[in-house]
Amino acid sequence: MRRGGILHYARFLPGDYSYALRVHARTMLGGSVPEAYRHGELSPILLLPGVYETWRTLRWFGDTLNAEGHPIVVVPGMAHNRRPFLWTAQLAQAVLDAHDLHDVVILAHSKGGLVGKTMMLDTDTGGRIRRMVAVNSPFSGSRMARFMPTPGFRAFRPDDPFLSRLISEVEVNSRITSVFADFDGHVPDGSVLEGATNVRVPLDGHFRPLGHPVGRAMILAAVRD
């Protein structure tokens, strides 16, 4: 079976999208941010979801890490994360500044990793962010973006000016752990990031690592460092 071929996609996409649909169905039910998220003695965890996702996409990780003693930071104003990278980074940074949070660890999925890197480069002037764990983030863009008609996806084109600058800036990469699937249909060229800690998960799919026991264990290990 050719990697990235039609048969390969047909094999893993149903499981990948079935998980994504279940998560999105749960997010449509809404629900407030848990009061417990405000409390904890360990490093605060900032959740940054992907495009057309809400923080609830990462709810399982938030609940698990909060139970271990981490305060969990979410940015409801991001909504479904369709705005430009810098706009969203500024919004998330305002939350960190307002609560005077330090030693923050970002846990991001997909576009959230690009927002997180934007924060590390452009908005975190006070040094509040210690590091980031990004799952299946298109750090070098995605050639699939040229097939998507909406602005939310076109921003992932490798030739997008803002993304090109993010790609060229490598000084913060040493503080990033990029966790990525063996093959990601949304980011077929992969999420290996120069100078970062790169962790390959033995699963296929853009969403499946978030819900599979193996993916969850590897993501949590990266966050726990």
Tab-separated table of N, CA and C in Angstrom, residues 123-186:
chain	number	residue	atom	x	y	z
A	123	THR	N	4.556	37.868	21.122
A	123	THR	CA	3.727	38.492	22.156
A	123	THR	C	4.214	38.250	23.577
A	124	ASP	N	5.013	37.215	23.801
A	124	ASP	CA	5.419	36.863	25.162
A	124	ASP	C	6.631	37.670	25.593
A	125	THR	N	6.462	38.987	25.668
A	125	THR	CA	7.592	39.864	26.002
A	125	THR	C	8.006	39.719	27.455
A	126	GLY	N	7.102	39.201	28.304
A	126	GLY	CA	7.426	39.049	29.717
A	126	GLY	C	8.011	37.696	30.070
A	127	GLY	N	8.226	36.829	29.081
A	127	GLY	CA	8.814	35.522	29.350
A	127	GLY	C	7.935	34.615	30.184
A	128	ARG	N	6.633	34.663	29.943
A	128	ARG	CA	5.711	33.841	30.726
A	128	ARG	C	5.675	32.382	30.247
A	129	ILE	N	5.993	32.143	28.989
A	129	ILE	CA	5.885	30.802	28.415
A	129	ILE	C	7.229	30.083	28.534
A	130	ARG	N	7.204	28.900	29.157
A	130	ARG	CA	8.436	28.117	29.287
A	130	ARG	C	8.676	27.263	28.061
A	131	ARG	N	7.639	26.549	27.603
A	131	ARG	CA	7.808	25.681	26.450
A	131	ARG	C	6.443	25.312	25.877
A	132	MET	N	6.453	24.580	24.781
A	132	MET	CA	5.213	24.173	24.124
A	132	MET	C	5.313	22.739	23.643
A	133	VAL	N	4.206	22.001	23.787
A	133	VAL	CA	4.027	20.688	23.176
A	133	VAL	C	2.945	20.847	22.122
A	134	ALA	N	3.272	20.603	20.872
A	134	ALA	CA	2.335	20.785	19.764
A	134	ALA	C	2.087	19.445	19.083
A	135	VAL	N	0.841	19.134	18.835
A	135	VAL	CA	0.448	17.853	18.249
A	135	VAL	C	-0.017	18.078	16.809
A	136	ASN	N	0.638	17.420	15.865
A	136	ASN	CA	0.272	17.482	14.446
A	136	ASN	C	0.104	18.923	13.953
A	137	SER	N	1.077	19.756	14.276
A	137	SER	CA	1.034	21.155	13.843
A	137	SER	C	1.790	21.326	12.524
A	138	PRO	N	1.198	22.054	11.572
A	138	PRO	CA	1.835	22.242	10.263
A	138	PRO	C	2.896	23.338	10.302
A	139	PHE	N	3.987	23.088	11.007
A	139	PHE	CA	5.000	24.119	11.190
A	139	PHE	C	5.619	24.576	9.867
A	140	SER	N	5.599	23.710	8.853
A	140	SER	CA	6.101	24.102	7.539
A	140	SER	C	4.966	24.287	6.546
A	141	GLY	N	3.755	24.438	7.058
A	141	GLY	CA	2.595	24.581	6.187
A	141	GLY	C	2.089	23.221	5.719
A	142	SER	N	1.097	23.260	4.863
A	142	SER	CA	0.522	22.033	4.311
A	142	SER	C	0.145	22.256	2.854
A	143	ARG	N	0.611	21.360	1.996
A	143	ARG	CA	0.249	21.473	0.580
A	143	ARG	C	-1.230	21.221	0.353
A	144	MET	N	-1.920	20.631	1.332
A	144	MET	CA	-3.352	20.411	1.194
A	144	MET	C	-4.124	21.720	1.266
A	145	ALA	N	-3.503	22.783	1.801
A	145	ALA	CA	-4.211	24.055	1.982
A	145	ALA	C	-4.648	24.665	0.665
A	146	ARG	N	-3.933	24.364	-0.403
A	146	ARG	CA	-4.304	24.976	-1.689
A	146	ARG	C	-5.629	24.435	-2.223
A	147	PHE	N	-6.088	23.320	-1.675
A	147	PHE	CA	-7.357	22.757	-2.105
A	147	PHE	C	-8.534	23.261	-1.278
A	148	MET	N	-8.251	24.019	-0.219
A	148	MET	CA	-9.299	24.474	0.686
A	148	MET	C	-9.717	25.899	0.337
A	149	PRO	N	-11.009	26.151	0.168
A	149	PRO	CA	-11.458	27.470	-0.283
A	149	PRO	C	-11.554	28.521	0.807
A	150	THR	N	-11.524	28.132	2.090
A	150	THR	CA	-11.776	29.092	3.157
A	150	THR	C	-10.485	29.733	3.652
A	151	PRO	N	-10.553	31.005	4.084
A	151	PRO	CA	-9.346	31.684	4.578
A	151	PRO	C	-8.711	30.967	5.753
A	152	GLY	N	-9.542	30.307	6.590
A	152	GLY	CA	-8.999	29.617	7.751
A	152	GLY	C	-7.982	28.552	7.395
A	153	PHE	N	-8.125	27.952	6.216
A	153	PHE	CA	-7.182	26.921	5.776
A	153	PHE	C	-6.098	27.486	4.858
A	154	ARG	N	-6.418	28.532	4.108
A	154	ARG	CA	-5.422	29.079	3.184
A	154	ARG	C	-4.200	29.619	3.925
A	155	ALA	N	-4.362	29.970	5.196
A	155	ALA	CA	-3.234	30.482	5.974
A	155	ALA	C	-2.133	29.444	6.148
A	156	PHE	N	-2.442	28.160	5.846
A	156	PHE	CA	-1.448	27.100	5.996
A	156	PHE	C	-0.635	26.873	4.725
A	157	ARG	N	-0.877	27.654	3.700
A	157	ARG	CA	-0.062	27.518	2.489
A	157	ARG	C	1.392	27.865	2.826
A	158	PRO	N	2.337	27.032	2.402
A	158	PRO	CA	3.739	27.315	2.733
A	158	PRO	C	4.239	28.665	2.242
A	159	ASP	N	3.593	29.223	1.204
A	159	ASP	CA	4.038	30.505	0.682
A	159	ASP	C	3.295	31.684	1.319
A	160	ASP	N	2.445	31.432	2.308
A	160	ASP	CA	1.794	32.528	3.017
A	160	ASP	C	2.868	33.366	3.715
A	161	PRO	N	2.844	34.702	3.579
A	161	PRO	CA	3.928	35.529	4.114
A	161	PRO	C	4.138	35.365	5.616
A	162	PHE	N	3.052	35.335	6.388
A	162	PHE	CA	3.216	35.226	7.835
A	162	PHE	C	3.766	33.859	8.213
A	163	LEU	N	3.250	32.817	7.570
A	163	LEU	CA	3.739	31.475	7.868
A	163	LEU	C	5.195	31.327	7.435
A	164	SER	N	5.554	31.933	6.323
A	164	SER	CA	6.950	31.875	5.870
A	164	SER	C	7.883	32.463	6.912
A	165	ARG	N	7.444	33.541	7.556
A	165	ARG	CA	8.277	34.129	8.609
A	165	ARG	C	8.371	33.192	9.802
A	166	LEU	N	7.256	32.564	10.188
A	166	LEU	CA	7.296	31.620	11.303
A	166	LEU	C	8.271	30.480	11.007
A	167	ILE	N	8.265	30.009	9.766
A	167	ILE	CA	9.164	28.922	9.383
A	167	ILE	C	10.624	29.352	9.510
A	168	SER	N	10.903	30.591	9.129
A	168	SER	CA	12.297	31.051	9.116
A	168	SER	C	12.843	31.336	10.508
A	169	GLU	N	11.956	31.590	11.471
A	169	GLU	CA	12.390	31.912	12.830
A	169	GLU	C	12.571	30.605	13.612
A	170	VAL	N	13.801	30.281	13.952
A	170	VAL	CA	14.085	28.977	14.574
A	170	VAL	C	14.590	29.084	16.011
A	171	GLU	N	14.764	30.311	16.524
A	171	GLU	CA	15.420	30.425	17.828
A	171	GLU	C	14.578	29.851	18.969
A	172	VAL	N	13.253	29.822	18.821
A	172	VAL	CA	12.419	29.288	19.909
A	172	VAL	C	12.159	27.794	19.752
A	173	ASN	N	12.600	27.208	18.656
A	173	ASN	CA	12.276	25.794	18.399
A	173	ASN	C	12.830	24.857	19.462
A	174	SER	N	13.907	25.247	20.116
A	174	SER	CA	14.486	24.380	21.140
A	174	SER	C	13.565	24.232	22.348
A	175	ARG	N	12.578	25.103	22.463
A	175	ARG	CA	11.618	25.028	23.573
A	175	ARG	C	10.300	24.382	23.140
A	176	ILE	N	10.309	23.768	21.969
A	176	ILE	CA	9.101	23.151	21.429
A	176	ILE	C	9.302	21.648	21.295
A	177	THR	N	8.302	20.890	21.695
A	177	THR	CA	8.243	19.459	21.406
A	177	THR	C	7.137	19.255	20.384
A	178	SER	N	7.488	18.757	19.222
A	178	SER	CA	6.517	18.485	18.163
A	178	SER	C	6.182	16.999	18.181
A	179	VAL	N	4.938	16.693	18.532
A	179	VAL	CA	4.444	15.320	18.569
A	179	VAL	C	3.564	15.129	17.345
A	180	PHE	N	3.827	14.088	16.562
A	180	PHE	CA	3.094	13.973	15.303
A	180	PHE	C	2.856	12.516	14.931
A	181	ALA	N	1.779	12.311	14.186
A	181	ALA	CA	1.415	10.968	13.741
A	181	ALA	C	2.409	10.451	12.717
A	182	ASP	N	2.436	9.151	12.574
A	182	ASP	CA	3.284	8.532	11.565
A	182	ASP	C	2.931	9.055	10.182
A	183	PHE	N	1.626	9.243	9.933
A	183	PHE	CA	1.178	9.910	8.707
A	183	PHE	C	-0.071	10.714	9.038
A	184	ASP	N	-0.067	11.977	8.645
A	184	ASP	CA	-1.167	12.896	8.913
A	184	ASP	C	-1.720	13.369	7.572
A	185	GLY	N	-2.962	12.983	7.271
A	185	GLY	CA	-3.544	13.358	5.988
A	185	GLY	C	-3.722	14.845	5.807
A	186	HIS	N	-3.837	15.600	6.909
A	186	HIS	CA	-3.961	17.056	6.814
A	186	HIS	C	-2.608	17.722	6.631
